[in-house]
């Protein structure tokens, strides 16, 4: 009976080691994915910081054009009324 108990203990120990290996593998994969995501996030933040924002310039120019357009119409209306 003693040999049977030793065999059960050995099998249980091997199963625990296998479970630990699987847990370590999962932890390693998650750590690598987290590191890649962190590096990608930092790279994107640096890119956004150093890239000029051309959209603001475009909006300002567009607003200026429309302001002048409507001012010209108001002047034409005043001239036709006189």
Tab-separated table of N, CA and C in Angstrom:
chain	number	residue	atom	x	y	z
A	1	UNK	N	0.812	-1.189	0.000
A	1	UNK	CA	0.000	0.000	0.000
A	1	UNK	C	0.861	1.262	0.000
A	2	UNK	N	2.024	1.156	0.601
A	2	UNK	CA	2.913	2.281	0.707
A	2	UNK	C	3.375	2.758	-0.672
A	3	UNK	N	3.661	1.827	-1.565
A	3	UNK	CA	4.097	2.173	-2.924
A	3	UNK	C	2.988	2.891	-3.689
A	4	UNK	N	1.756	2.490	-3.460
A	4	UNK	CA	0.622	3.127	-4.133
A	4	UNK	C	0.467	4.573	-3.675
A	5	UNK	N	0.637	4.828	-2.403
A	5	UNK	CA	0.558	6.200	-1.882
A	5	UNK	C	1.690	7.067	-2.440
A	6	UNK	N	2.894	6.472	-2.558
A	6	UNK	CA	4.012	7.216	-3.120
A	6	UNK	C	3.746	7.570	-4.578
A	7	UNK	N	3.154	6.650	-5.302
A	7	UNK	CA	2.830	6.887	-6.711
A	7	UNK	C	1.788	8.002	-6.847
A	8	UNK	N	0.774	7.997	-5.981
A	8	UNK	CA	-0.252	9.062	-5.992
A	8	UNK	C	0.385	10.417	-5.690
A	9	UNK	N	1.278	10.445	-4.695
A	9	UNK	CA	1.955	11.691	-4.346
A	9	UNK	C	2.817	12.196	-5.500
A	10	UNK	N	3.498	11.267	-6.172
A	10	UNK	CA	4.335	11.639	-7.312
A	10	UNK	C	3.492	12.208	-8.449
A	11	UNK	N	2.380	11.565	-8.742
A	11	UNK	CA	1.482	12.043	-9.799
A	11	UNK	C	0.921	13.416	-9.440
A	12	UNK	N	0.528	13.597	-8.189
A	12	UNK	CA	0.000	14.886	-7.740
A	12	UNK	C	1.066	15.985	-7.861
A	13	UNK	N	2.298	15.668	-7.491
A	13	UNK	CA	3.390	16.639	-7.584
A	13	UNK	C	3.660	17.013	-9.039
A	14	UNK	N	3.633	16.030	-9.922
A	14	UNK	CA	3.858	16.306	-11.349
A	14	UNK	C	2.742	17.171	-11.927
A	15	UNK	N	1.512	16.919	-11.517
A	15	UNK	CA	0.385	17.723	-11.988
A	15	UNK	C	0.518	19.168	-11.515
A	16	UNK	N	0.956	19.349	-10.268
A	16	UNK	CA	1.128	20.707	-9.749
A	16	UNK	C	2.222	21.451	-10.503
A	17	UNK	N	3.313	20.727	-10.836
A	17	UNK	CA	4.390	21.350	-11.598
A	17	UNK	C	3.906	21.748	-12.987
A	18	UNK	N	3.110	20.894	-13.601
A	18	UNK	CA	2.580	21.187	-14.935
A	18	UNK	C	1.654	22.409	-14.882
A	19	UNK	N	0.826	22.501	-13.848
A	19	UNK	CA	-0.064	23.656	-13.695
A	19	UNK	C	0.746	24.933	-13.497
A	20	UNK	N	1.844	24.833	-12.717
A	20	UNK	CA	2.687	26.005	-12.509
A	20	UNK	C	3.336	26.439	-13.814
A	21	UNK	N	3.770	25.497	-14.641
A	21	UNK	CA	4.364	25.831	-15.937
A	21	UNK	C	3.352	26.562	-16.818
A	22	UNK	N	2.113	26.086	-16.825
A	22	UNK	CA	1.079	26.727	-17.630
A	22	UNK	C	0.809	28.136	-17.129
A	23	UNK	N	0.760	28.300	-15.800
A	23	UNK	CA	0.528	29.625	-15.237
A	23	UNK	C	1.676	30.561	-15.586
A	24	UNK	N	2.912	30.063	-15.501
A	24	UNK	CA	4.072	30.877	-15.831
A	24	UNK	C	4.072	31.276	-17.304
A	25	UNK	N	3.654	30.361	-18.167
A	25	UNK	CA	3.590	30.659	-19.595
A	25	UNK	C	2.560	31.744	-19.872
A	26	UNK	N	1.401	31.632	-19.251
A	26	UNK	CA	0.354	32.631	-19.424
A	26	UNK	C	0.833	33.985	-18.900
A	27	UNK	N	1.482	33.988	-17.740
A	27	UNK	CA	2.015	35.230	-17.179
A	27	UNK	C	3.057	35.850	-18.100
A	28	UNK	N	3.915	35.026	-18.683
A	28	UNK	CA	4.944	35.518	-19.595
A	28	UNK	C	4.316	36.139	-20.839
A	29	UNK	N	3.322	35.482	-21.400
A	29	UNK	CA	2.644	36.006	-22.591
A	29	UNK	C	1.956	37.331	-22.272
A	30	UNK	N	1.271	37.400	-21.146
A	30	UNK	CA	0.603	38.649	-20.767
A	30	UNK	C	1.604	39.774	-20.497
A	31	UNK	N	2.742	39.434	-19.902
A	31	UNK	CA	3.769	40.442	-19.645
A	31	UNK	C	4.340	40.987	-20.948
A	32	UNK	N	4.572	40.118	-21.906
A	32	UNK	CA	5.098	40.566	-23.201
A	32	UNK	C	4.080	41.449	-23.915
A	33	UNK	N	2.817	41.034	-23.902
A	33	UNK	CA	1.778	41.855	-24.543
A	33	UNK	C	1.643	43.213	-23.855
A	34	UNK	N	1.725	43.248	-22.545
A	34	UNK	CA	1.665	44.510	-21.818
A	34	UNK	C	2.835	45.411	-22.152
A	35	UNK	N	4.019	44.841	-22.263
A	35	UNK	CA	5.203	45.630	-22.613
A	35	UNK	C	5.089	46.197	-24.020
A	36	UNK	N	4.615	45.395	-24.951
A	36	UNK	CA	4.430	45.870	-26.328
A	36	UNK	C	3.395	46.991	-26.375
A	37	UNK	N	2.309	46.837	-25.644
A	37	UNK	CA	1.272	47.874	-25.614
A	37	UNK	C	1.810	49.159	-24.979
A	38	UNK	N	2.613	49.039	-23.948
A	38	UNK	CA	3.185	50.221	-23.300
A	38	UNK	C	4.131	50.960	-24.243
A	39	UNK	N	4.973	50.224	-24.949
A	39	UNK	CA	5.902	50.846	-25.893
A	39	UNK	C	5.128	51.506	-27.027
A	40	UNK	N	4.096	50.852	-27.522
A	40	UNK	CA	3.290	51.440	-28.596
A	40	UNK	C	2.589	52.714	-28.117
A	41	UNK	N	2.070	52.701	-26.902
A	41	UNK	CA	1.419	53.892	-26.355
A	41	UNK	C	2.388	55.045	-26.194
A	42	UNK	N	3.584	54.760	-25.715
A	42	UNK	CA	4.586	55.808	-25.562
A	42	UNK	C	5.006	56.355	-26.923
A	43	UNK	N	5.194	55.475	-27.893
A	43	UNK	CA	5.573	55.920	-29.239
A	43	UNK	C	4.485	56.799	-29.845
A	44	UNK	N	3.238	56.446	-29.655
A	44	UNK	CA	2.137	57.253	-30.181
A	44	UNK	C	2.079	58.616	-29.499
A	45	UNK	N	2.300	58.636	-28.181
A	45	UNK	CA	2.279	59.909	-27.450
A	45	UNK	C	3.403	60.823	-27.924
A	46	UNK	N	4.572	60.263	-28.147
A	46	UNK	CA	5.702	61.071	-28.645
A	46	UNK	C	5.399	61.570	-30.048
A	47	UNK	N	4.836	60.726	-30.885
A	47	UNK	CA	4.472	61.135	-32.247
A	47	UNK	C	3.474	62.289	-32.226
A	48	UNK	N	2.434	62.171	-31.396
A	48	UNK	CA	1.423	63.234	-31.315
A	48	UNK	C	2.009	64.533	-30.764
A	49	UNK	N	2.989	64.419	-29.875
A	49	UNK	CA	3.595	65.598	-29.269
A	49	UNK	C	4.440	66.351	-30.291
A	50	UNK	N	5.176	65.629	-31.125
A	50	UNK	CA	6.091	66.279	-32.058
A	50	UNK	C	5.457	66.604	-33.407
A	51	UNK	N	4.321	66.068	-33.733
A	51	UNK	CA	3.674	66.340	-35.009
A	51	UNK	C	2.882	67.635	-34.897
A	52	UNK	N	3.153	68.601	-35.791
A	52	UNK	CA	2.393	69.853	-35.722
A	52	UNK	C	0.934	69.630	-36.097
A	53	UNK	N	0.089	70.455	-35.556
A	53	UNK	CA	-1.345	70.331	-35.805
A	53	UNK	C	-1.723	71.304	-36.914
A	54	UNK	N	-1.830	70.780	-38.127
A	54	UNK	CA	-2.139	71.629	-39.273
A	54	UNK	C	-3.622	71.966	-39.347
A	55	UNK	N	-4.452	71.216	-38.677
A	55	UNK	CA	-5.886	71.431	-38.751
A	55	UNK	C	-6.272	72.778	-38.150
A	56	UNK	N	-5.621	73.178	-37.069
A	56	UNK	CA	-5.914	74.482	-36.473
A	56	UNK	C	-5.610	75.612	-37.443
A	57	UNK	N	-4.513	75.516	-38.175
A	57	UNK	CA	-4.160	76.542	-39.149
A	57	UNK	C	-5.197	76.587	-40.256
A	58	UNK	N	-5.660	75.428	-40.696
A	58	UNK	CA	-6.645	75.376	-41.757
A	58	UNK	C	-7.951	76.027	-41.317
A	59	UNK	N	-8.394	75.731	-40.101
A	59	UNK	CA	-9.632	76.319	-39.601
A	59	UNK	C	-9.533	77.822	-39.493
A	60	UNK	N	-8.391	78.327	-39.051
A	60	UNK	CA	-8.215	79.772	-38.940
A	60	UNK	C	-8.276	80.439	-40.303
A	61	UNK	N	-7.625	79.852	-41.301
A	61	UNK	CA	-7.642	80.424	-42.639
A	61	UNK	C	-9.050	80.387	-43.219
A	62	UNK	N	-9.758	79.317	-42.991
A	62	UNK	CA	-11.107	79.176	-43.525
A	62	UNK	C	-12.037	80.206	-42.892
A	63	UNK	N	-11.909	80.410	-41.595
A	63	UNK	CA	-12.732	81.411	-40.918
A	63	UNK	C	-12.434	82.808	-41.449
A	64	UNK	N	-11.176	83.106	-41.701
A	64	UNK	CA	-10.807	84.420	-42.231
A	64	UNK	C	-11.431	84.644	-43.604
A	65	UNK	N	-11.427	83.621	-44.442
A	65	UNK	CA	-11.999	83.753	-45.781
A	65	UNK	C	-13.501	84.027	-45.697
A	66	UNK	N	-14.195	83.313	-44.819
A	66	UNK	CA	-15.628	83.532	-44.707
A	66	UNK	C	-15.938	84.897	-44.096
A	67	UNK	N	-15.127	85.338	-43.162
A	67	UNK	CA	-15.344	86.661	-42.595
A	67	UNK	C	-15.232	87.728	-43.672
A	68	UNK	N	-14.246	87.621	-44.500
A	68	UNK	CA	-14.077	88.593	-45.589
A	68	UNK	C	-15.213	88.480	-46.599
A	69	UNK	N	-15.673	87.289	-46.858
A	69	UNK	CA	-16.743	87.081	-47.826
A	69	UNK	C	-18.016	87.779	-47.353
A	70	UNK	N	-18.361	87.577	-46.104
A	70	UNK	CA	-19.583	88.183	-45.597
A	70	UNK	C	-19.435	89.693	-45.444
A	71	UNK	N	-18.242	90.167	-45.124
A	71	UNK	CA	-18.011	91.609	-45.058
A	71	UNK	C	-18.188	92.230	-46.428
A	72	UNK	N	-17.720	91.566	-47.479
A	72	UNK	CA	-17.861	92.072	-48.842
A	72	UNK	C	-19.337	92.147	-49.226
A	73	UNK	N	-20.121	91.149	-48.835
A	73	UNK	CA	-21.556	91.175	-49.155
A	73	UNK	C	-22.240	92.344	-48.461
A	74	UNK	N	-21.873	92.586	-47.203
A	74	UNK	CA	-22.474	93.697	-46.474
A	74	UNK	C	-22.145	95.025	-47.146
A	75	UNK	N	-20.944	95.183	-47.632
A	75	UNK	CA	-20.553	96.407	-48.312
A	75	UNK	C	-21.329	96.562	-49.616
A	76	UNK	N	-21.518	95.462	-50.343
A	76	UNK	CA	-22.274	95.518	-51.596
A	76	UNK	C	-23.734	95.892	-51.331
A	77	UNK	N	-24.295	95.338	-50.254
A	77	UNK	CA	-25.686	95.656	-49.897
A	77	UNK	C	-25.823	97.139	-49.558
A	78	UNK	N	-24.881	97.671	-48.857
A	78	UNK	CA	-24.917	99.077	-48.488
A	78	UNK	C	-24.811	99.958	-49.735
A	79	UNK	N	-23.976	99.534	-50.688
A	79	UNK	CA	-23.803	100.335	-51.897
A	79	UNK	C	-25.073	100.313	-52.753
A	80	UNK	N	-25.763	99.176	-52.783
A	80	UNK	CA	-26.971	99.086	-53.598
A	80	UNK	C	-28.130	99.843	-52.948
A	81	UNK	N	-28.123	99.948	-51.629
A	81	UNK	CA	-29.176	100.670	-50.942
A	81	UNK	C	-29.039	102.177	-51.163
A	82	UNK	N	-27.817	102.637	-51.326
A	82	UNK	CA	-27.601	104.088	-51.490
A	82	UNK	C	-27.937	104.503	-52.847
